Tab-separated table of N, CA and C in Angstrom:
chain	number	residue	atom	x	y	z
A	1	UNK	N	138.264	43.465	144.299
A	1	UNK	CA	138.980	44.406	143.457
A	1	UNK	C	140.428	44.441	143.906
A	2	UNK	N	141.473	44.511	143.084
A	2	UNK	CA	142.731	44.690	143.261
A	2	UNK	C	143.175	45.966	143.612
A	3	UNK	N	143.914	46.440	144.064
A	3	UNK	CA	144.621	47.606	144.462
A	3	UNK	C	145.750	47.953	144.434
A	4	UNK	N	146.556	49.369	144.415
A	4	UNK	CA	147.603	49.456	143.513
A	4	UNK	C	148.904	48.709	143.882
A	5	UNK	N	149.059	47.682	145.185
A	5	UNK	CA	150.306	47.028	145.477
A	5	UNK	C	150.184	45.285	144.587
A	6	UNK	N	148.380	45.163	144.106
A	6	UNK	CA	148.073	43.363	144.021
A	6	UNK	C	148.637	42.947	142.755
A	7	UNK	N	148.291	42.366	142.419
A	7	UNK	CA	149.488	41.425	141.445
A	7	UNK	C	148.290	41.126	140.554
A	8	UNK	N	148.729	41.389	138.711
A	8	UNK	CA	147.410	41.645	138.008
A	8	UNK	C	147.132	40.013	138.288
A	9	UNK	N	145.541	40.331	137.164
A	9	UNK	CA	144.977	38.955	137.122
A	9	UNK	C	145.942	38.756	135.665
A	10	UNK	N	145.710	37.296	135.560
A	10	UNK	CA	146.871	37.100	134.603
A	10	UNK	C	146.178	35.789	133.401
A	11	UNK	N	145.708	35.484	132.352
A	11	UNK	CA	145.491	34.375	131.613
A	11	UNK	C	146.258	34.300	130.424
A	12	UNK	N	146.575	33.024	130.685
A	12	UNK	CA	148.134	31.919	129.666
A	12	UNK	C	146.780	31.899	128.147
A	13	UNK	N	147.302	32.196	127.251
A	13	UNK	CA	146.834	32.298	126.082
A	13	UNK	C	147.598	31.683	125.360
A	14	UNK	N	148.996	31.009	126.037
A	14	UNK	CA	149.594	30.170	124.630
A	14	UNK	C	149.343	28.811	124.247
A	15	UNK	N	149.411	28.975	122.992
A	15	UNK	CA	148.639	27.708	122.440
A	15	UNK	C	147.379	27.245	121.488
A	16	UNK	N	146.375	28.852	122.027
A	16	UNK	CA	145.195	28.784	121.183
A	16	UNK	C	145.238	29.569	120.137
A	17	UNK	N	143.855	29.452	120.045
A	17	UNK	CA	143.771	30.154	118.807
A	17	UNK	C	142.280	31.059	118.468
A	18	UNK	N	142.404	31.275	118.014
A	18	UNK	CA	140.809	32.750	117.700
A	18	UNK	C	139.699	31.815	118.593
A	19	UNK	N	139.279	30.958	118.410
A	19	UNK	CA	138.586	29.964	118.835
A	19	UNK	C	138.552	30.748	120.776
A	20	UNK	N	139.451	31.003	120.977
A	20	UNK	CA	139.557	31.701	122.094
A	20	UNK	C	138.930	32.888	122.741
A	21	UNK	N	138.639	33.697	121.654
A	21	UNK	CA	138.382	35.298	122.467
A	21	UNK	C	137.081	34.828	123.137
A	22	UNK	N	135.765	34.108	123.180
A	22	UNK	CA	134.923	34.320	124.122
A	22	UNK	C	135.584	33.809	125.716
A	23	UNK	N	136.437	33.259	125.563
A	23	UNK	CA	137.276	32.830	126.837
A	23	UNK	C	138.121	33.976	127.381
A	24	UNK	N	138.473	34.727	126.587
A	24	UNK	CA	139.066	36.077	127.368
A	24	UNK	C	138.102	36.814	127.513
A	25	UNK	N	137.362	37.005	127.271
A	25	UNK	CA	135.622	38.343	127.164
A	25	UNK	C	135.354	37.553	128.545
A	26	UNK	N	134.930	35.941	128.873
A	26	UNK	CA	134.332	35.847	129.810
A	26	UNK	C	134.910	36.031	130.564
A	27	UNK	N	136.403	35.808	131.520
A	27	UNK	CA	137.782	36.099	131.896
A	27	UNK	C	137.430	37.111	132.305
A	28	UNK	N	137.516	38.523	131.623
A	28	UNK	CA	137.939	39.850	132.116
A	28	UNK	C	136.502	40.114	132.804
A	29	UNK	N	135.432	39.714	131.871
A	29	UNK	CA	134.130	40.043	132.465
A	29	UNK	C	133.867	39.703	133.629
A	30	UNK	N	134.308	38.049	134.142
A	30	UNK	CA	134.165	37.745	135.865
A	30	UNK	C	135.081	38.197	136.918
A	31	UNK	N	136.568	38.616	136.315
A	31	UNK	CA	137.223	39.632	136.852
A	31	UNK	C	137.303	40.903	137.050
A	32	UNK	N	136.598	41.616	136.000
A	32	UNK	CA	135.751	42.864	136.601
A	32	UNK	C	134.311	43.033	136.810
A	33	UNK	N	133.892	42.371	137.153
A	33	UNK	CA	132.364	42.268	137.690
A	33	UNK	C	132.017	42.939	138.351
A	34	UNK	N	132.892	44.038	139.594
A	34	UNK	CA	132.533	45.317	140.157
A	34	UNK	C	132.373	46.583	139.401
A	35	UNK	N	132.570	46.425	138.122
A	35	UNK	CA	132.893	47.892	137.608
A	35	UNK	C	131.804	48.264	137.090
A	36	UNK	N	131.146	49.495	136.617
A	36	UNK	CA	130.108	49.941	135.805
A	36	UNK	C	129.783	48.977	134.654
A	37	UNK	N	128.504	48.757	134.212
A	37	UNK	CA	128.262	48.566	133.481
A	37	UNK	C	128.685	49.170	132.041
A	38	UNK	N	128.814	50.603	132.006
A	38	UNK	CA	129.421	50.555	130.487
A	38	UNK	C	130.983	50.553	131.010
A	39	UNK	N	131.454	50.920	131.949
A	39	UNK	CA	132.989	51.143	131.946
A	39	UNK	C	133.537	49.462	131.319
A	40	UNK	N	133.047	48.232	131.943
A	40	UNK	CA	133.051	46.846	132.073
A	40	UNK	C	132.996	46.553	130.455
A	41	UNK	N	132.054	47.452	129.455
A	41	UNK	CA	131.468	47.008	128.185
A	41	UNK	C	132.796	47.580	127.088
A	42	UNK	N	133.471	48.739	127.916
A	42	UNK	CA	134.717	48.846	126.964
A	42	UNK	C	135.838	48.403	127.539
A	43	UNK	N	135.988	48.149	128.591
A	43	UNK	CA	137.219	47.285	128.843
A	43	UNK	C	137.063	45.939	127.972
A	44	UNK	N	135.843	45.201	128.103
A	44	UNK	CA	135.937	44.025	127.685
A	44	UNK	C	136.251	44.144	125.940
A	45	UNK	N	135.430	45.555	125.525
A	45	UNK	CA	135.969	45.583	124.076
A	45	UNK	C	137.053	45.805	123.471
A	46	UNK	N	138.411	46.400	124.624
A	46	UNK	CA	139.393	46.669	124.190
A	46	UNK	C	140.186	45.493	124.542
A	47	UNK	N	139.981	44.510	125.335
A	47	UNK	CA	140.563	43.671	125.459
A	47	UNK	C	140.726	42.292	124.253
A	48	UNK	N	139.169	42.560	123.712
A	48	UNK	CA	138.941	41.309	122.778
A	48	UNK	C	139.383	41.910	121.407
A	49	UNK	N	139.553	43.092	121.239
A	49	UNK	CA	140.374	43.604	120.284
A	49	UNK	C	141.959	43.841	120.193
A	50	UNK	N	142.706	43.688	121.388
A	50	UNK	CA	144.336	43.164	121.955
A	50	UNK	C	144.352	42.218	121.342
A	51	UNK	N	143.345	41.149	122.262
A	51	UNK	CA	143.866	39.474	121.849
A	51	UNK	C	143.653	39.741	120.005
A	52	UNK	N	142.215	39.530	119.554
A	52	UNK	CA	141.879	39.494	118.244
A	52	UNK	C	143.690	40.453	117.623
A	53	UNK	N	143.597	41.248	117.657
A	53	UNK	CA	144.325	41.690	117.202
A	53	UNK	C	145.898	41.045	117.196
A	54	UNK	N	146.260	40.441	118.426
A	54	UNK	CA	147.368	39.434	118.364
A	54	UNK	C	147.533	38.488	117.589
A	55	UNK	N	146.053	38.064	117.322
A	55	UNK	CA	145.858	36.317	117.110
A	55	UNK	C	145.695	36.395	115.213
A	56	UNK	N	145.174	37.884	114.678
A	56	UNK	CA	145.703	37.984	113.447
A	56	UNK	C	146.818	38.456	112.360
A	57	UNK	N	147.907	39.206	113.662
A	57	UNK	CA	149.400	40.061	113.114
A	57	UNK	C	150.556	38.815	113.644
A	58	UNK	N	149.714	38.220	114.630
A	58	UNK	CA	151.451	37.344	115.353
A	58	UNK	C	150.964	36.154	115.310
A	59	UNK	N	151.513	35.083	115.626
A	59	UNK	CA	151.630	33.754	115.808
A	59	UNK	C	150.601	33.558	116.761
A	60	UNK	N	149.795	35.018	117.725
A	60	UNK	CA	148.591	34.718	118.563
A	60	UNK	C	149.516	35.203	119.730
A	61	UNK	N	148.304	35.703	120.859
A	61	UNK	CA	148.883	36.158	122.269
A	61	UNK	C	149.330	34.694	122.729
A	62	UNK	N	150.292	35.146	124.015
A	62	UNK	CA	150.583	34.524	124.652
A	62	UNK	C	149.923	34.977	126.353
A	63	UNK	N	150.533	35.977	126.793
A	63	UNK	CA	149.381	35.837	128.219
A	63	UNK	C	148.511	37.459	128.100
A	64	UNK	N	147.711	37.590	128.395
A	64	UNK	CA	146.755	38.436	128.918
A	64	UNK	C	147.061	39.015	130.495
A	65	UNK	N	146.745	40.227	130.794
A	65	UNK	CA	146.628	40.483	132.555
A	65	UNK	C	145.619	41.807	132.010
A	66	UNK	N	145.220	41.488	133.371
A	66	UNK	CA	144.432	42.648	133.798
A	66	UNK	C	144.814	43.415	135.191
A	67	UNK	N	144.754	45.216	135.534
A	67	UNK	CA	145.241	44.983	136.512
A	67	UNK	C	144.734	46.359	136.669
A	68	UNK	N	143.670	46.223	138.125
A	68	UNK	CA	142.661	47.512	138.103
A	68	UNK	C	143.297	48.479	139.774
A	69	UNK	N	143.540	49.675	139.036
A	69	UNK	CA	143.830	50.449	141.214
A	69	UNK	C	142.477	51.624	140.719
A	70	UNK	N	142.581	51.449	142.244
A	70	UNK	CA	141.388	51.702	142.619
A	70	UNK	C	141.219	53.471	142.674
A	71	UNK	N	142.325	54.429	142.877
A	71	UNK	CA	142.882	55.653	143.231
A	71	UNK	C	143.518	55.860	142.619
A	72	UNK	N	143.189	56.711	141.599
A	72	UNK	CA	142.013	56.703	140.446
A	72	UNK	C	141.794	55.437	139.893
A	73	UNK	N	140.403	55.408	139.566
A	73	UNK	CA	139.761	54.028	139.027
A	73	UNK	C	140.438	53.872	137.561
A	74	UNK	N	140.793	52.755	137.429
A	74	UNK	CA	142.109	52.454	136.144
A	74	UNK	C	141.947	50.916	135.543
A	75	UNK	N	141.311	50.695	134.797
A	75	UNK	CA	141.725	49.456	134.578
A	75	UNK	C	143.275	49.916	133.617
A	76	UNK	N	143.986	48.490	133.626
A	76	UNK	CA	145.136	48.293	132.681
A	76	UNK	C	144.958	47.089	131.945
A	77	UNK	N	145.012	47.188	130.571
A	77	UNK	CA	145.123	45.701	129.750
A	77	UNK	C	146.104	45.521	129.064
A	78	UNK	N	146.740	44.409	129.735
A	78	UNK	CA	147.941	44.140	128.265
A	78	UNK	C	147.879	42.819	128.005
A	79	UNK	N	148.458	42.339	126.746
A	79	UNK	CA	148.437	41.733	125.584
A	79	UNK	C	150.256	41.527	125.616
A	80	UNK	N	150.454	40.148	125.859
A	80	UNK	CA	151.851	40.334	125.037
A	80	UNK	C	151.991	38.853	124.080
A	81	UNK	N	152.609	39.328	122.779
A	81	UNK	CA	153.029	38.573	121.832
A	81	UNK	C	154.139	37.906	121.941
A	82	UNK	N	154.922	37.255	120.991
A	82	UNK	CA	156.367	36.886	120.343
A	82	UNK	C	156.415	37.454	119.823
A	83	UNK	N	156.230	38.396	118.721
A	83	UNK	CA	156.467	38.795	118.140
A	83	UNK	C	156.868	40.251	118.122
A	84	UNK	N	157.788	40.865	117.187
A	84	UNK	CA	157.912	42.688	117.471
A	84	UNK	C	156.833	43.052	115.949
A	85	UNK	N	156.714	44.623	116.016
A	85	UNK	CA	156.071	45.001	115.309
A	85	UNK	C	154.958	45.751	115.921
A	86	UNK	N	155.030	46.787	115.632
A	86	UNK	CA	153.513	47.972	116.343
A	86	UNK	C	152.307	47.579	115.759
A	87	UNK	N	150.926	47.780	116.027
A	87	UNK	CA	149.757	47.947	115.919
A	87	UNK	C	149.915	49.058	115.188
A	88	UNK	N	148.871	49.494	114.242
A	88	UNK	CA	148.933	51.124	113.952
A	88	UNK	C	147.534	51.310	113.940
A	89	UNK	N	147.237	52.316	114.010
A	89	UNK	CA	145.853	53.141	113.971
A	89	UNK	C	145.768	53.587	112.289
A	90	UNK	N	144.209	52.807	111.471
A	90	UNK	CA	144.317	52.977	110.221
A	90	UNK	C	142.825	53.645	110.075
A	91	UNK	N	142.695	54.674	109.292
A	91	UNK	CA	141.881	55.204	109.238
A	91	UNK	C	140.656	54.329	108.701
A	92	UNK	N	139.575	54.440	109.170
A	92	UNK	CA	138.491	53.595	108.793
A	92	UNK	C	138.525	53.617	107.185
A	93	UNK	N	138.077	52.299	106.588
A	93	UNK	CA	137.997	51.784	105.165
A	93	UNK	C	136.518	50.565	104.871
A	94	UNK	N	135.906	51.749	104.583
A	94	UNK	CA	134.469	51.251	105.246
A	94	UNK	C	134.456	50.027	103.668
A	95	UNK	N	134.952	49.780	102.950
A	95	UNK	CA	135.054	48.770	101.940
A	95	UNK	C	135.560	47.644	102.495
A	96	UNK	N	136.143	47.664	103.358
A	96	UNK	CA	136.602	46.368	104.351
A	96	UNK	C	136.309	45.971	105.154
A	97	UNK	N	135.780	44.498	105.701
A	97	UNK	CA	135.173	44.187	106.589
A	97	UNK	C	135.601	44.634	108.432
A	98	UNK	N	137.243	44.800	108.145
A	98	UNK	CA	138.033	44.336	109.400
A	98	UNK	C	138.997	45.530	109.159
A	99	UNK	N	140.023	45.513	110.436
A	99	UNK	CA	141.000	46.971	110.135
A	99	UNK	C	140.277	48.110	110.861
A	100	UNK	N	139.603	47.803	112.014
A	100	UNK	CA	139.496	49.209	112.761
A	100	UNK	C	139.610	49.027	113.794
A	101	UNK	N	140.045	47.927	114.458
A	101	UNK	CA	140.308	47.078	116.067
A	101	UNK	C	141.411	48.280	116.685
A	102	UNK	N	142.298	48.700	116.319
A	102	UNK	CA	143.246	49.469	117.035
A	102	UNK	C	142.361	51.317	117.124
A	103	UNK	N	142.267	51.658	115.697
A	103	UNK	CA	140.864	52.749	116.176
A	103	UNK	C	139.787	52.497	116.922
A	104	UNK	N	139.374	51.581	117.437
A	104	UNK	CA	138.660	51.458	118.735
A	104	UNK	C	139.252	51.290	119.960
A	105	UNK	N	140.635	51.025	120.022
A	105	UNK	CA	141.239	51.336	120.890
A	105	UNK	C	141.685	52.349	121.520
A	106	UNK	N	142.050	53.089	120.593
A	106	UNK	CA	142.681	53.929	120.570
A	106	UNK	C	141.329	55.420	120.962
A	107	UNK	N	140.295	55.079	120.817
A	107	UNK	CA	138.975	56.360	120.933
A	107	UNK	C	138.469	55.358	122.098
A	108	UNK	N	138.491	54.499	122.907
A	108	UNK	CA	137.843	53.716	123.591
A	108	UNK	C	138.954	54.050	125.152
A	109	UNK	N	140.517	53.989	124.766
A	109	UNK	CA	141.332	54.151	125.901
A	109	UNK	C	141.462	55.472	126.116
A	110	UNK	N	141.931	56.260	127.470
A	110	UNK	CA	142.648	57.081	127.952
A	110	UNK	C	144.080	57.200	126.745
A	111	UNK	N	144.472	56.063	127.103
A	111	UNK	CA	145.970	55.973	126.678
A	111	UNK	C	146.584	54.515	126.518
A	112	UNK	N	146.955	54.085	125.375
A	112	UNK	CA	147.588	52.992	125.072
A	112	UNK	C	149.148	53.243	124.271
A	113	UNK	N	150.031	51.974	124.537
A	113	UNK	CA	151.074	52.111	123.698
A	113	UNK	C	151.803	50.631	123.767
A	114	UNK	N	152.853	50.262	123.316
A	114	UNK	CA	153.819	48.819	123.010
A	114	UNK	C	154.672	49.235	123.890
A	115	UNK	N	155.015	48.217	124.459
A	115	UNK	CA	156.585	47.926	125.163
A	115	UNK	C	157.469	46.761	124.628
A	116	UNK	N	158.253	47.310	123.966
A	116	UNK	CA	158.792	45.920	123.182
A	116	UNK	C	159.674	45.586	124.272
A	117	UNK	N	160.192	43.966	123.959
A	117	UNK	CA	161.280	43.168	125.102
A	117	UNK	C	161.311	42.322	124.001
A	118	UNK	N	162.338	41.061	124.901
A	118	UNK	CA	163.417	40.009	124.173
A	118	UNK	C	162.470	39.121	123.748
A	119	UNK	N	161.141	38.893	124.264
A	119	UNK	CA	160.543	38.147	124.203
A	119	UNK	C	159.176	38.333	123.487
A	120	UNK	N	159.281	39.433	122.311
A	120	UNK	CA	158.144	40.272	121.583
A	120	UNK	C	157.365	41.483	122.120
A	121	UNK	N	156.431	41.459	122.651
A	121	UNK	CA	155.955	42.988	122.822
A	121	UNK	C	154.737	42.788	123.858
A	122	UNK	N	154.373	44.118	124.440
A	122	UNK	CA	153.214	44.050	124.937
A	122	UNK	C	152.640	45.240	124.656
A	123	UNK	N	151.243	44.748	124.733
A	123	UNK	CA	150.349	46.101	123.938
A	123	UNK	C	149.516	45.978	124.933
A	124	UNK	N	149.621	47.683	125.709
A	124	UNK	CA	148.936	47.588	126.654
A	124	UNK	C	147.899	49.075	126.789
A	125	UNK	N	146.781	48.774	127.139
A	125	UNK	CA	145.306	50.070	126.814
A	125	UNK	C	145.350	50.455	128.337
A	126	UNK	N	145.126	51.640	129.104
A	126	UNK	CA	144.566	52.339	130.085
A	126	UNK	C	143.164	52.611	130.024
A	127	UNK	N	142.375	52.452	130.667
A	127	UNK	CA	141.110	53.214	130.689
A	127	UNK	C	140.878	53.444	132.157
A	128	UNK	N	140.269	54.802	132.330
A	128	UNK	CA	140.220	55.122	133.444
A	128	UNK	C	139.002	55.479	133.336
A	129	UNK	N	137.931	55.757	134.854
A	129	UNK	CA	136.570	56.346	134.984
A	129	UNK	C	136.456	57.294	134.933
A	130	UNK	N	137.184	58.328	135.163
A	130	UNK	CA	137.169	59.551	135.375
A	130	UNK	C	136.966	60.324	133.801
A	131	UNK	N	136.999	59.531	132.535
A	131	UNK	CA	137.124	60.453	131.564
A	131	UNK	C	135.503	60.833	131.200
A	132	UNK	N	134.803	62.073	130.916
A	132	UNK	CA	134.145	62.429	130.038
A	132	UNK	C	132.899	61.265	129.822
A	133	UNK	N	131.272	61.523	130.570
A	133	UNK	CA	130.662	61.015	130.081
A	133	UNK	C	130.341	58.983	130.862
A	134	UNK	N	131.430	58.750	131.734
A	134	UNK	CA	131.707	57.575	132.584
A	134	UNK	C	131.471	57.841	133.555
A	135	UNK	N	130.465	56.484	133.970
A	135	UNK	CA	130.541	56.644	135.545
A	135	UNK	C	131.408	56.706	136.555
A	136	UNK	N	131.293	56.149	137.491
A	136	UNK	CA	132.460	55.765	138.672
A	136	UNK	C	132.596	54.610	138.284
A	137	UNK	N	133.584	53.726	138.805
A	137	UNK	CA	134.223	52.479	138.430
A	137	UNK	C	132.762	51.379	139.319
A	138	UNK	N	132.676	51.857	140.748
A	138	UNK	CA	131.798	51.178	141.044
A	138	UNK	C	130.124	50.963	140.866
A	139	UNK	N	129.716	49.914	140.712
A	139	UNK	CA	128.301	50.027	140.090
A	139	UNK	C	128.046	50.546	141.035
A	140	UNK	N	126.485	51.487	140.626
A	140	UNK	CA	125.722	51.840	141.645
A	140	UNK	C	124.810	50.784	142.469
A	141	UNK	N	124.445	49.435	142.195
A	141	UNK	CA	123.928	48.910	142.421
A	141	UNK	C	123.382	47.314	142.152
C-alpha cells in the first residue's frame, strides 16, 4: 500500500482505445488488492467509468493514476484527457442505454471534480472508507 509521501501508481493510456477498459479494471484491481472487498468494487467502478467516460467525450484518456494514503483510508482516481470540457451529472434517462457514468460517480465518490491545465484536464474521484455503510480499507481477511 502507498502512503501519503509515495508517488501514485500511474498507467499510459495513450493510444488505445475502449478495447482497453478491462486493462484498467485489471490495473487498479491488482493495485488495490489490499482494500475491502466492496470498497475495491467501487473504486474499480469509478475508475472504468473516468476512462469509459474519456474514451467517449475526448479523443480517449491519456494516463490514469491511482493514489491511496492510508490516514484516512482514501483512494484517489484521476483520469486526464487532451481535451477541456467538464463531465456533467445528467439526470437518469431510463430511455437511453448510456448517460449515467458521471451519476455513478458522483453517488459512488466522497468527492470528485476537473482540474483543467495546458494540456486538457483531469477528472479526478475521492473515495474514502470512512463514509456510511463501508468497511475499513483493510480486508478483514
Amino acid at each position: 500500500m502507498t502512503g501519503p509521501d509515495d508517488e501514485p501508481w500511474v498507467l499510459d493510456l495513450r493510444g488505445t482505445g475502449v478495447s482497453a477498459l478491462p486493462r484498467v479494471r485489471a490495473w487498479a484491481g491488482k493495485s488495490l488488492g489490499h482494500l475491502s472487498a466492496e470498497h475495491l468494487a467501487d473504486v474499480l467502478m469509478v475508475i472504468e467509468e473516468l476512462a469509459s467516460n474519456a474514451y467517449e467525450h475526448t479523443s480517449g484518456p491519456s494516463y490514469a493514476r491511482l493514489t491511496v494514503l492510508s490516514r484516512p483510508c482514501v483512494v484517489v482516481i484521476e483520469v486526464d484527457d487532451p481535451e477541456p470540457g467538464r463531465p456533467r451529472v445528467r439526470p437518469p434517462d431510463f430511455e437511453r442505454a448510456r448517460g449515467r457514468g458521471m451519476l455513478l460517480v458522483d453517488r459512488l465518490a466522497d468527492d470528485w471534480g476537473v482540474h483543467e491545465h495546458s494540456g486538457g484536464k483531469t477528472v479526478w474521484a475521492r473515495l474514502g472508507c470512512g463514509v456510511p455503510a463501508r468497511e475499513a480499507c483493510e480486508s478483514s481477511g
